[in-house]
Coordinates of C-alpha atoms in Angstrom, one line a residue:
M26 CA 0.0 0.0 0.0
K27 CA 1.3 3.5 -1.0
I28 CA 1.2 6.1 1.8
V29 CA 0.8 9.8 0.9
D30 CA 0.3 12.0 3.9
S31 CA -2.7 14.6 3.7
P32 CA -2.9 17.5 5.9
N33 CA -6.7 17.5 5.5
S34 CA -7.5 15.7 8.7
D35 CA -7.8 16.1 12.4
E36 CA -8.5 14.3 15.5
R37 CA -11.7 12.2 15.9
P38 CA -13.9 13.2 18.8
S39 CA -13.0 11.4 22.1
G40 CA -14.6 8.1 22.6
V41 CA -16.2 7.8 19.1
E42 CA -15.8 4.4 17.4
V43 CA -15.3 4.0 13.6
T44 CA -18.5 2.1 12.5
L45 CA -19.1 3.1 9.0
V46 CA -17.3 3.1 5.6
I47 CA -18.4 5.7 2.9
L48 CA -17.8 5.0 -0.6
H49 CA -16.9 7.7 -3.0
S50 CA -15.8 8.0 -6.6
I51 CA -13.4 10.5 -8.1
S52 CA -11.5 11.3 -11.2
L53 CA -9.3 14.2 -11.9
P54 CA -9.6 15.9 -14.3
P55 CA -13.2 14.7 -14.6
G56 CA -13.5 11.5 -16.6
Q57 CA -9.8 11.0 -16.8
Y58 CA -7.9 8.3 -15.1
G59 CA -4.3 8.0 -13.9
G60 CA -1.8 10.7 -13.0
D61 CA -1.3 12.4 -9.7
S62 CA -4.1 15.0 -9.7
I63 CA -6.2 13.2 -7.0
E64 CA -3.1 13.0 -4.8
R65 CA -2.4 16.7 -5.4
L66 CA -5.9 17.6 -4.4
F67 CA -5.8 15.5 -1.3
T68 CA -2.4 17.2 -0.2
N69 CA -3.3 20.9 -1.2
R70 CA -0.8 20.8 -4.1
L71 CA -3.3 21.0 -7.1
D72 CA -2.0 23.4 -9.8
P73 CA -5.1 25.5 -10.9
A74 CA -3.3 26.1 -14.4
A75 CA -3.0 22.4 -15.0
H76 CA -6.8 22.1 -16.1
P77 CA -9.7 24.5 -16.3
Y78 CA -11.7 22.4 -13.7
F79 CA -9.0 22.8 -11.2
K80 CA -9.5 26.5 -10.8
E81 CA -13.1 25.6 -9.2
I82 CA -11.7 23.0 -6.7
V83 CA -8.1 24.2 -5.9
E84 CA -9.3 25.9 -2.6
L85 CA -10.9 22.7 -1.2
K86 CA -9.4 21.0 1.8
V87 CA -10.5 17.5 1.4
S88 CA -9.0 13.9 1.7
S89 CA -10.3 10.5 2.0
H90 CA -8.5 7.8 4.2
F91 CA -8.0 5.7 1.1
L92 CA -8.0 5.8 -2.7
I93 CA -8.4 2.7 -4.8
R94 CA -7.0 3.2 -8.4
R95 CA -8.4 1.5 -11.5
D96 CA -5.5 -1.0 -11.3
G97 CA -6.4 -2.0 -7.7
E98 CA -3.6 -0.1 -6.0
V99 CA -4.5 1.3 -2.7
V100 CA -3.2 4.7 -1.6
Q101 CA -3.7 5.7 2.1
F102 CA -3.8 9.5 2.8
V103 CA -5.1 9.6 6.5
P104 CA -4.6 7.1 9.3
V105 CA -7.9 5.5 10.1
E106 CA -7.5 6.7 13.7
R107 CA -7.8 10.3 12.5
R108 CA -10.8 12.0 10.9
A109 CA -10.4 12.6 7.2
W110 CA -12.4 15.4 5.5
H111 CA -14.4 13.4 2.9
A112 CA -18.1 13.5 3.6
G113 CA -18.9 17.1 4.3
A114 CA -22.4 17.7 5.6
S115 CA -23.7 14.2 6.1
S116 CA -25.7 11.9 8.3
W117 CA -26.3 8.1 8.6
R118 CA -29.0 6.5 10.6
G119 CA -29.8 9.6 12.6
R120 CA -26.2 10.5 13.3
S121 CA -24.8 13.7 11.8
R122 CA -21.1 14.5 11.2
C123 CA -20.2 11.2 9.4
N124 CA -16.5 12.1 9.2
D125 CA -16.4 11.6 13.0
F126 CA -17.2 7.9 12.9
S127 CA -16.4 6.8 9.3
V128 CA -13.7 5.8 6.9
G129 CA -13.7 7.3 3.4
I130 CA -12.8 5.2 0.5
E131 CA -12.5 6.8 -2.9
L132 CA -12.7 4.6 -6.0
E133 CA -11.0 6.1 -9.1
G134 CA -13.8 6.5 -11.5
T135 CA -17.0 8.3 -12.5
E136 CA -20.7 7.7 -12.1
E137 CA -20.8 7.0 -15.9
D138 CA -18.3 4.2 -15.9
A139 CA -18.2 0.7 -14.4
F140 CA -15.5 0.0 -11.8
T141 CA -12.9 -2.6 -12.4
D142 CA -12.6 -6.1 -11.1
L143 CA -9.3 -5.1 -9.5
Q144 CA -11.0 -2.2 -7.6
Y145 CA -13.7 -4.5 -6.3
Q146 CA -11.1 -7.0 -5.2
A147 CA -9.0 -4.3 -3.4
L148 CA -12.1 -2.8 -1.8
T149 CA -13.2 -6.1 -0.4
E150 CA -9.8 -6.8 1.0
L151 CA -9.5 -3.2 2.6
V152 CA -12.9 -3.4 4.1
R153 CA -12.3 -6.8 5.6
R154 CA -8.9 -5.5 7.1
L155 CA -10.9 -2.5 8.5
Q156 CA -13.7 -4.9 9.9
S157 CA -10.9 -6.8 11.7
K158 CA -9.7 -3.8 13.5
F159 CA -12.8 -1.6 14.0
P160 CA -16.5 -2.3 14.7
I161 CA -17.6 -1.5 11.1
R162 CA -21.4 -2.1 11.0
D163 CA -22.3 -0.4 7.8
V164 CA -21.0 0.4 4.2
A165 CA -22.8 3.4 2.6
A166 CA -22.6 5.4 -0.6
H167 CA -21.6 9.1 -0.3
S168 CA -25.0 9.7 -2.0
E169 CA -26.6 7.9 0.9
V170 CA -25.0 10.1 3.7
A171 CA -25.4 13.4 1.7
P172 CA -28.5 12.9 -0.4
G173 CA -29.4 15.8 -2.7
R174 CA -25.8 17.0 -2.5
K175 CA -23.9 14.1 -3.7
T176 CA -24.5 11.2 -6.2
D177 CA -21.3 9.1 -6.0
P178 CA -20.3 6.4 -6.4
G179 CA -23.2 6.2 -8.9
P180 CA -25.4 3.7 -10.6
H181 CA -22.7 1.5 -12.0
F182 CA -21.3 0.7 -8.5
D183 CA -22.1 -3.1 -8.0
W184 CA -23.6 -3.1 -4.5
A185 CA -24.7 -6.7 -4.7
R186 CA -21.1 -7.8 -5.5
V187 CA -19.6 -5.9 -2.8
L188 CA -22.2 -6.8 0.0
A189 CA -22.0 -10.5 -1.0
S190 CA -18.1 -10.4 -0.9
L191 CA -18.3 -8.9 2.6
G192 CA -21.1 -11.3 3.8
L193 CA -23.6 -8.4 4.2
T194 CA -27.1 -8.4 3.1
S195 CA -27.8 -4.6 2.7
A196 CA -25.9 -1.3 2.8

């Protein structure tokens, strides 16, 4: 696993357990895969002159805990014990501030494209490792914790495949 330290995190509230995984999708520039633009965004080093879209997002201070690239490579940006800034205004099962009790996993992709077999394999392995260390009870889409504001990972994400591989019956 590759580790790239992101400054976009802070301490979790005292006594809060990590019980939720939130799945996201991202591609930078939009619709393009590969390169280091996601890493640059999550480490506050994005060059606004590199692509017109970057001018819109260069000031964002965001990061997930993990990124799973198209080839299955896993990149960690924030230790799971810390709170990454990935979900924004959010709630899950009546609890607000999902960043406090969740792990954010970005899948390199768009809402228009299917994710790769290697991504699903890496995701399953990563979530199983997290389940062995933390009382993870739920896996949710960013769209589920921020409805009306977010739509990722999108309609091409194979929930049945993921849930079956994790031995879960529903998200």
